[in-house]
Tab-separated table of C-alpha atoms in Angstrom:
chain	number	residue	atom	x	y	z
L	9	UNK	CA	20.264	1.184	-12.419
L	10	UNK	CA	18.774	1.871	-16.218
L	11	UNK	CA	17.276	5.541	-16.522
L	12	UNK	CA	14.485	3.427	-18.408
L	13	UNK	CA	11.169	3.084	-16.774
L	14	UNK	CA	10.590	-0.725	-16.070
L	15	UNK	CA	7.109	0.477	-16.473
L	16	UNK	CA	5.526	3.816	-18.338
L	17	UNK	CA	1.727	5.100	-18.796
L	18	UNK	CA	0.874	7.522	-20.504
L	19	UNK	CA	-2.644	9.277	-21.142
L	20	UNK	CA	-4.093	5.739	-19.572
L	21	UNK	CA	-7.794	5.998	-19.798
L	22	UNK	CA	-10.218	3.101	-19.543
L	23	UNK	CA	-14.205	3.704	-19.349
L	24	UNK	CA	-16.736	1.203	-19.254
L	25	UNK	CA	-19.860	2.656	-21.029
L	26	UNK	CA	-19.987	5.843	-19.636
L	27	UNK	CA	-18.088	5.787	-16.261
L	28	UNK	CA	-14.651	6.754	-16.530
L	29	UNK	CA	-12.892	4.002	-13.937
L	30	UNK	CA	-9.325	5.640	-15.428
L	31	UNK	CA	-8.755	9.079	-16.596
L	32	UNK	CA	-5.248	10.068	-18.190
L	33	UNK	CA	-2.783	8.359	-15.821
L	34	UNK	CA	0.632	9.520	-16.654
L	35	UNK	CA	3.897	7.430	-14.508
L	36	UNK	CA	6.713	6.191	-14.776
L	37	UNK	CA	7.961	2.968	-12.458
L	38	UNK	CA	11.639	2.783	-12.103
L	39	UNK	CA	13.713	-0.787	-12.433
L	40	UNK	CA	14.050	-2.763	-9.225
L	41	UNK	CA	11.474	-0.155	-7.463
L	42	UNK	CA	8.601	-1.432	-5.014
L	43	UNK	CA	5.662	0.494	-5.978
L	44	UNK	CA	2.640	0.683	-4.314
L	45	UNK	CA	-0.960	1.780	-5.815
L	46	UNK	CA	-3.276	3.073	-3.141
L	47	UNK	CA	-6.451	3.913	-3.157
L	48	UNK	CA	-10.629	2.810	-1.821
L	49	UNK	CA	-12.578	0.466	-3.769
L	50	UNK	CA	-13.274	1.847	-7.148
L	51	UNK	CA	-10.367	4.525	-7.396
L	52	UNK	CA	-9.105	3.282	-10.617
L	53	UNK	CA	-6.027	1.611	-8.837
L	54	UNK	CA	-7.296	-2.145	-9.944
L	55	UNK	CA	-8.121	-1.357	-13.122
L	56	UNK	CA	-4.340	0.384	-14.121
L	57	UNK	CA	-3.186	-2.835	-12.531
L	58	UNK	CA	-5.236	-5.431	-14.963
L	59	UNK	CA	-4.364	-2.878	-18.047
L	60	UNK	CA	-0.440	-3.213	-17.437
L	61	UNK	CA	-1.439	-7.127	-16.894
L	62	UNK	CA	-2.831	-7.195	-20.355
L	63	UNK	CA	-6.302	-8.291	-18.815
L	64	UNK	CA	-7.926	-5.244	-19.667
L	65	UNK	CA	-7.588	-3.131	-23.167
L	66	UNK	CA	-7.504	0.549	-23.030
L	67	UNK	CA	-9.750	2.856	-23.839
L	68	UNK	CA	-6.751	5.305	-25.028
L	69	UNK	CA	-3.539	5.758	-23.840
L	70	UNK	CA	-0.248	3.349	-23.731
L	71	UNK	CA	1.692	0.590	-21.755
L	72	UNK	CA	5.186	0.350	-22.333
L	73	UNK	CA	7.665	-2.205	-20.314
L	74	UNK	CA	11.176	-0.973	-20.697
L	75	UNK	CA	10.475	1.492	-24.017
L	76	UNK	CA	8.279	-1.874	-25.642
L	77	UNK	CA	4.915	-0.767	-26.019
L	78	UNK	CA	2.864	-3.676	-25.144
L	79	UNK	CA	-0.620	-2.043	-25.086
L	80	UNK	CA	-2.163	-4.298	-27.670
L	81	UNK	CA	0.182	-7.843	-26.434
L	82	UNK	CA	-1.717	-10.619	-24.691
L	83	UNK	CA	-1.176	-11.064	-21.227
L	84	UNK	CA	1.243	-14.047	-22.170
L	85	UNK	CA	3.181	-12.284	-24.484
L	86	UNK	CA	4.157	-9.762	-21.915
L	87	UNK	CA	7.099	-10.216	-19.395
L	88	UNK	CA	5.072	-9.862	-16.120
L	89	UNK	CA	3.243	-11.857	-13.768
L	90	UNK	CA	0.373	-11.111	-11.150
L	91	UNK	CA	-0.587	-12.800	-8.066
L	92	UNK	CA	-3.953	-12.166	-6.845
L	93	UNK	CA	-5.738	-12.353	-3.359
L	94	UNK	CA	-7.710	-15.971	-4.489
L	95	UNK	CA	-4.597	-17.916	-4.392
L	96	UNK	CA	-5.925	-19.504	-7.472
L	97	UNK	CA	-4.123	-22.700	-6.819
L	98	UNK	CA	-5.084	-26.208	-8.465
L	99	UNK	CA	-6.251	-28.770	-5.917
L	100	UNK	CA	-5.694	-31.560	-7.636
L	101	UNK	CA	-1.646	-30.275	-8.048
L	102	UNK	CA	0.935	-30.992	-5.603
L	103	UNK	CA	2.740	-27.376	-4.287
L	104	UNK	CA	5.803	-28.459	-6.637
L	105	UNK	CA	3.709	-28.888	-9.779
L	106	UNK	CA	1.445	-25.799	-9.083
L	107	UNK	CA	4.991	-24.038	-8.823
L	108	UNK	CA	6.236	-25.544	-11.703
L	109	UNK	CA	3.185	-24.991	-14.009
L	110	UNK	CA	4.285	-21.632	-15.594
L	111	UNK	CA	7.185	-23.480	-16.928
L	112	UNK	CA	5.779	-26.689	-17.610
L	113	UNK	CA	3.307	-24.901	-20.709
L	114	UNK	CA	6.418	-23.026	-21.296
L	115	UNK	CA	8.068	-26.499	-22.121
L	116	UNK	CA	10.787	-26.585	-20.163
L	117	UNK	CA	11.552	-30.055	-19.475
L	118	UNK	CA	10.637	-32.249	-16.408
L	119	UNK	CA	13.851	-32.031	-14.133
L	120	UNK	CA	14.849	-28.180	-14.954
L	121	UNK	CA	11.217	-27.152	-14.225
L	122	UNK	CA	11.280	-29.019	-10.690
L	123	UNK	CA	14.837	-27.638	-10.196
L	124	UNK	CA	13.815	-24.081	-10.549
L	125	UNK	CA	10.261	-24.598	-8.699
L	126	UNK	CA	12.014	-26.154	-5.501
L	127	UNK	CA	14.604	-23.213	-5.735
L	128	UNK	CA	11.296	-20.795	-5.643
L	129	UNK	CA	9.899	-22.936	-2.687
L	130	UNK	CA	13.016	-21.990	-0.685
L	131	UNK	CA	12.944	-18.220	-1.886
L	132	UNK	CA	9.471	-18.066	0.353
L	133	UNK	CA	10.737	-20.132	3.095
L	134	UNK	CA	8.717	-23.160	1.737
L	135	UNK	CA	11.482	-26.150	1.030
L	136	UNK	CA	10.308	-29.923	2.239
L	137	UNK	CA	6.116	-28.885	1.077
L	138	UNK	CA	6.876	-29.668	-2.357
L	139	UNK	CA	4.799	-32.964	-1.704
L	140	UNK	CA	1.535	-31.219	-0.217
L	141	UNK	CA	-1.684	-30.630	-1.797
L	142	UNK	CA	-2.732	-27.006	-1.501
L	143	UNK	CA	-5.779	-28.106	0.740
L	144	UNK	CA	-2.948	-28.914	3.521
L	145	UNK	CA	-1.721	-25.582	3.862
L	146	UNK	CA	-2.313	-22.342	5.965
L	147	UNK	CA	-3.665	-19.374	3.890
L	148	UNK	CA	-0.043	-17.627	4.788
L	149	UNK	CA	1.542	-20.975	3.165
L	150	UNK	CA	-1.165	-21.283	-0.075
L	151	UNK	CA	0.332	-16.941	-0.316
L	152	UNK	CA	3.712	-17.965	-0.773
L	153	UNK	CA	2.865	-20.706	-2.979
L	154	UNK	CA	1.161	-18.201	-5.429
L	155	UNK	CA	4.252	-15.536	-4.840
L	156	UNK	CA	6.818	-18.744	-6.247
L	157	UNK	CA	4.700	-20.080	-8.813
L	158	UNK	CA	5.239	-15.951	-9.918
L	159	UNK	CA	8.758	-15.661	-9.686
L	160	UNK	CA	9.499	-19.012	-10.907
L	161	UNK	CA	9.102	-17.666	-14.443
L	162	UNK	CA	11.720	-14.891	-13.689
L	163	UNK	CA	8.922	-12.029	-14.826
L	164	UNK	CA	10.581	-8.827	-15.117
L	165	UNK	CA	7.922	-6.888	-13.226
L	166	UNK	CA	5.266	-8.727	-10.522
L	167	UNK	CA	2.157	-7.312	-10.268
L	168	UNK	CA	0.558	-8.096	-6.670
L	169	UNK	CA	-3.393	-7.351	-6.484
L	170	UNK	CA	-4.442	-7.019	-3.051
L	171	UNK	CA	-2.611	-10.600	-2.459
L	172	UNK	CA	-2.473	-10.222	1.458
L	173	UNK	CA	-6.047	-8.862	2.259
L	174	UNK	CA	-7.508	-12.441	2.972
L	175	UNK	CA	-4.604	-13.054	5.573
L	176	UNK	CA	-5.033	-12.325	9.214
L	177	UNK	CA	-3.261	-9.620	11.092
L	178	UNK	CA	-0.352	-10.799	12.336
L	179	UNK	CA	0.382	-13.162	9.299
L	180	UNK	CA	-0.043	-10.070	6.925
L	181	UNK	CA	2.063	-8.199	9.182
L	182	UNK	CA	4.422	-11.063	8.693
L	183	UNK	CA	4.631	-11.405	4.459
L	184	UNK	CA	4.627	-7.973	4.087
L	185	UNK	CA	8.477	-8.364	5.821
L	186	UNK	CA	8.343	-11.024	3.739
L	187	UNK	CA	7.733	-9.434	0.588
L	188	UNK	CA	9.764	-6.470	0.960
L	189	UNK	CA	13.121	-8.567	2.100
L	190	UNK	CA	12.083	-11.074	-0.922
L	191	UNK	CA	11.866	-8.004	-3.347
L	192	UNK	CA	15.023	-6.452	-2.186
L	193	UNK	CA	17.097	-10.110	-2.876
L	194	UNK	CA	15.513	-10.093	-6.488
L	195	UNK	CA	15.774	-6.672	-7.332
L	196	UNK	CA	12.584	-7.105	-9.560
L	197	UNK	CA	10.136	-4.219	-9.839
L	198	UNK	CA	7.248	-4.958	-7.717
L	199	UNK	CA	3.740	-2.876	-8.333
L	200	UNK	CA	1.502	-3.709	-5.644
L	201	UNK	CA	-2.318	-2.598	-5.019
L	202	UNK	CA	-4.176	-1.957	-1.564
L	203	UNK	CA	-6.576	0.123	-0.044
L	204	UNK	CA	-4.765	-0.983	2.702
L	205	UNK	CA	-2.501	2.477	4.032
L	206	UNK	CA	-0.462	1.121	6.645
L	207	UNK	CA	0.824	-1.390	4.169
L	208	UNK	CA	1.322	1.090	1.242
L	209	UNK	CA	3.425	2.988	4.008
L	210	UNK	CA	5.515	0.049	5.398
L	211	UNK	CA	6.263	-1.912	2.077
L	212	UNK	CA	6.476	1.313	-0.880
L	213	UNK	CA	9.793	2.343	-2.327
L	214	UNK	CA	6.921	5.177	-3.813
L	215	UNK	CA	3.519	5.667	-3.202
L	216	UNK	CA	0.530	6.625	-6.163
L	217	UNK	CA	-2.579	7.630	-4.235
L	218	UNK	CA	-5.671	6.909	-6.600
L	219	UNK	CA	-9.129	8.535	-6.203
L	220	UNK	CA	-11.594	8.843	-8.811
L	221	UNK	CA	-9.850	7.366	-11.507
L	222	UNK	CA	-6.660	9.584	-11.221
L	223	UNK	CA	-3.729	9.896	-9.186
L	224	UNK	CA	-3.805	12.851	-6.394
L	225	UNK	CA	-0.360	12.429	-4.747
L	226	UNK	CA	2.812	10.273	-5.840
L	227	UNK	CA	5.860	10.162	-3.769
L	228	UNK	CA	7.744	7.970	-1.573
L	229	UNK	CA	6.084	7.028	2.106
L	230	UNK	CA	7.475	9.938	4.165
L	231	UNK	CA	6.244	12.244	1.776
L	232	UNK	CA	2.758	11.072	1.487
L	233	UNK	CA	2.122	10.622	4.861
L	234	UNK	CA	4.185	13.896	6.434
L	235	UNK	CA	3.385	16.225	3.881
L	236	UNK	CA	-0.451	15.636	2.319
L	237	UNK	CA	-1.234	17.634	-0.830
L	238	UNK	CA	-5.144	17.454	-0.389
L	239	UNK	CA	-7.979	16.851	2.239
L	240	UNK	CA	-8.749	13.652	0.405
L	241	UNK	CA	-4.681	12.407	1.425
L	242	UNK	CA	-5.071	13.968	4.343
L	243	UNK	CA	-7.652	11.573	5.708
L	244	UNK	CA	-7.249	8.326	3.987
L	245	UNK	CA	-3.424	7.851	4.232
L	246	UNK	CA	-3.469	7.896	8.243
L	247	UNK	CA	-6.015	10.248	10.299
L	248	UNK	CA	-5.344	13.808	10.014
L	249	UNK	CA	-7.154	17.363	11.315
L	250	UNK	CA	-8.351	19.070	8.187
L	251	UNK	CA	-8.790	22.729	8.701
L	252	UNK	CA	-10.353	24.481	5.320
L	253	UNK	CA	-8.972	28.086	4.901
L	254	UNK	CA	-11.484	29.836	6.576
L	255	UNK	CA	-11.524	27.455	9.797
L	256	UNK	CA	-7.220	27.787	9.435
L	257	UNK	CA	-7.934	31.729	9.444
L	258	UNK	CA	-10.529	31.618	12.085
L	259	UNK	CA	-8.931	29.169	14.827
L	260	UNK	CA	-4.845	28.857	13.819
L	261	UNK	CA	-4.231	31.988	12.517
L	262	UNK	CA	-3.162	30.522	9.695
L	263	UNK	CA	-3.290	31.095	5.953
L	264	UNK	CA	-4.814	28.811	3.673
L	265	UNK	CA	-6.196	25.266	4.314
L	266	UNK	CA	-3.991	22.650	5.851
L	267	UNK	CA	-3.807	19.527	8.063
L	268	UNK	CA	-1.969	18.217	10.926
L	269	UNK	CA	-1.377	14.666	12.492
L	270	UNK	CA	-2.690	13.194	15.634
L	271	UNK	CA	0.841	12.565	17.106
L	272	UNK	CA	1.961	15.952	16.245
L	273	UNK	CA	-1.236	18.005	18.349
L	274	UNK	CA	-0.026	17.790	22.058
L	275	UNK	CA	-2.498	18.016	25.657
L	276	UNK	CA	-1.033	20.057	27.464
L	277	UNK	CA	-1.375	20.026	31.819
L	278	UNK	CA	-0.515	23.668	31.758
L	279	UNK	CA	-0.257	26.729	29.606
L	280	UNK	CA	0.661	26.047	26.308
L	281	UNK	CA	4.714	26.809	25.066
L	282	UNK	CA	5.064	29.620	23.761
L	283	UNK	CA	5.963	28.304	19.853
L	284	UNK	CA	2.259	26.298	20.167
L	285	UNK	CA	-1.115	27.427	18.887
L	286	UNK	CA	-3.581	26.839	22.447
L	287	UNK	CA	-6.787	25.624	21.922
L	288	UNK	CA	-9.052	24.763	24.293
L	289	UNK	CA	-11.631	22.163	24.431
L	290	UNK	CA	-13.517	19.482	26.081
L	291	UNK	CA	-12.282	15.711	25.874
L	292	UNK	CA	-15.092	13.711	23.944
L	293	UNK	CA	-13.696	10.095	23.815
L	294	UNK	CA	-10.479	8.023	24.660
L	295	UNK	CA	-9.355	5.179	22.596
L	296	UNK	CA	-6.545	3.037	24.318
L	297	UNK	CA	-4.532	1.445	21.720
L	298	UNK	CA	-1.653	-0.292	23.507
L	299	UNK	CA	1.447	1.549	23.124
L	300	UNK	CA	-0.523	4.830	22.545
L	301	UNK	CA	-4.220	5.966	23.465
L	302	UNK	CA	-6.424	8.141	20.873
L	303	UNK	CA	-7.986	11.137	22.487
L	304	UNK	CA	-10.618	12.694	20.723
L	305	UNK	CA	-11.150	16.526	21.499
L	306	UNK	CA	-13.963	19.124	20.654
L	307	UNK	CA	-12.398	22.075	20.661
L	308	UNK	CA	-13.980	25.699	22.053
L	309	UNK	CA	-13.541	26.998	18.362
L	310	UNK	CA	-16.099	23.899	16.897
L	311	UNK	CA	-13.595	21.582	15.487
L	312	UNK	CA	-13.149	17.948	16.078
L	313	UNK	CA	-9.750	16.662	16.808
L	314	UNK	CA	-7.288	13.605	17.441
L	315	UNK	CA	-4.556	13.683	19.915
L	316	UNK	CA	-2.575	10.615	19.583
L	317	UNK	CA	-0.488	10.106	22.892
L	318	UNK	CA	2.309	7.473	23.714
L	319	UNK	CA	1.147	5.434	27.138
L	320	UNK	CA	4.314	5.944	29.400
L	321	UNK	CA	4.811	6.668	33.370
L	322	UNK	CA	4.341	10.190	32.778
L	323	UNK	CA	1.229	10.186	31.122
L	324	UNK	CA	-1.726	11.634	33.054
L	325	UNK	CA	-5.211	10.007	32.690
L	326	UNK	CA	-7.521	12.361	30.555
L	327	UNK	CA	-11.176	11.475	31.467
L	328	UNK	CA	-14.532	12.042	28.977
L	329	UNK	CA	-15.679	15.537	30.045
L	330	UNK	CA	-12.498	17.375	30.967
L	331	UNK	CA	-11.455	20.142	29.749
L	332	UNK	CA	-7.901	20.286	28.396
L	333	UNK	CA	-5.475	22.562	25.981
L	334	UNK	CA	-4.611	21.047	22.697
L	335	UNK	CA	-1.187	22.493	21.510
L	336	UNK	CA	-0.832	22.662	17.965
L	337	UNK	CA	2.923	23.006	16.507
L	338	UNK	CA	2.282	25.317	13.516
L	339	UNK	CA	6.077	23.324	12.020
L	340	UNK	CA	3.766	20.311	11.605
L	341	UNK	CA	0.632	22.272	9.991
L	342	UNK	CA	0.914	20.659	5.738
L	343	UNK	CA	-0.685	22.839	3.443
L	344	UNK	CA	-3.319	21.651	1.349
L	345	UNK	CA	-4.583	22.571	-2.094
């Protein structure tokens, strides 16, 4: 694999009047590396998205795409390609020709352009719906229409913007396998935004958390989720108890502020073992979940916590009201700055 970045920013700042919706991103996206930008609604993650696009000029800084710097090229005049959430298909288009559009205004000629576009149908599982209008399609189907009318045109990096948010549940569960297994056979770079974290987690090769127009943690999945940097982190990648340094003091006996997962605090029937921090407290709501149920604990010392337990044979029933030990493995306890 090159050493060069398929993609590099650096000092990437865009404002619009005076709000700052990007301030000084610096990174570097390898070749052939899913990437995921993560973040709420108005982070900044968007907006990095539609500068490397080309849709949106910066305010200072630089694009490059493998050591070109394309900050000032058109969106056409740059080797990438973005599918959106609105499918943004033509109606009055077949699924072949809205495939085969990119390279139809390219020129390429009649037969090599319907060549290539039912060779992208099959790429998304798609072959024999060449014939369809778009208005005779599931929104999972009108999705992978819009990811092979993107790779059709062999970009060297896709950009994805939120494409799977209008899906249901168990279709988006679906294309994000999809996705990554389509990725992985390409070996394109893929930069994909959500706010969504479970999807950052289950498709990302590496993870940039956005808030406020910056990046607060980069790393790959395992990292970002097992080993938070801040509070911020801490709570919107997963659910996570935040203790600030004084409460870490005060009720772990720990130094400095940190945060621990829900699956990693235990209830214990008994005492607590003996490589545990015991707190006690009084169980304030369960929340069954199927495989697991969420058990939310006020503890003696005036914290809030989650308990995430797995539902097997051996789990006992923990009713609203009763008062329990929460076990705390200090291993699991991430340090925050």
């Amino acid at each position: 694999m090159s050493t060069q970045p398929a993609i590099r920013l650096t000092g990437l700042t865009k404002s619009f009047g005076s709000v700052n919706a990007v301030s000084g991103v610096n990174l570097d996206i390898a070749p052939g590396e899913f990437f995921s930008m993560l973040g709420p609604s108005g982070s900044g993650k968007t907006t990095v998205l539609r500068m490397i696009a080309g849709f949106e000029t910066p305010t200072s800084g630089t694009v490059e795409l493998f050591g070109k710097d394309v900050t000032k090229d058109a969106p056409f005049d740059r080797d990438v390609n973005t599918v959106f959430q609105d499918y943004a298909l033509f109606p009055h288009m077949s699924v072949l020709e809205n495939v085969a559009y990119g390279l139809r205004v390219r020129g390429v000629k009649t037969d090599a352009r319907n060549t290539a576009a039912r060779d992208a149908l099959a790429l998304v599982r798609l072959e024999g719906y060449g014939d369809r209008k778009p208005t005779q399609l599931s929104g999972g189907q009108r999705q992978r229409v819009a990811l092979a009318r993107a790779l059709v045109v062999e970009p060297k990096v896709l950009l994805l913007d939120e494409p799977l948010g209008a899906l249901d549940l168990k279709l988006r569960e679906q294309m994000q396998v999809e996705l990554k297994e389509i990725q992985r056979r390409l070996g394109i770079t893929f930069i994909f935004v959500t706010h969504d974290q479970e999807e950052a987690l289950t498709l990302s090769d590496r993870i940039a958390v956005f808030n406020e127009g910056g990046i607060v943690q980069l790393g790959n999945a395992e990292d970002v989720y097992r080993r938070p940097e801040t509070p911020f982190v801490a709570n919107f990648v997963g659910t996570s108890a935040v203790f600030t340094a004084d409460e870490a003091k005060t009720i772990l006996n720990h130094k400095g502020a940190c945060s621990i997962r829900p699956e990693h605090l235990e209830i214990v029937r008994a005492k607590a073992p003996v490589d545990t921090i015991g707190l006690a407290g009084t169980v304030a709501e369960t929340i069954f979940l199927g495989a697991s149920t969420r058990i939310i604990v006020d503890l003696d010392a005036g914290k809030r916590v989650a308990v995430l337990e797995q539902n097997d044979l051996n789990t006992t029933d923990t009713k609203l009201g009763a008062k329990v030990t929460v076990a705390i493995h200090p291993r699991f306890l991430a340090p925050l700055t």
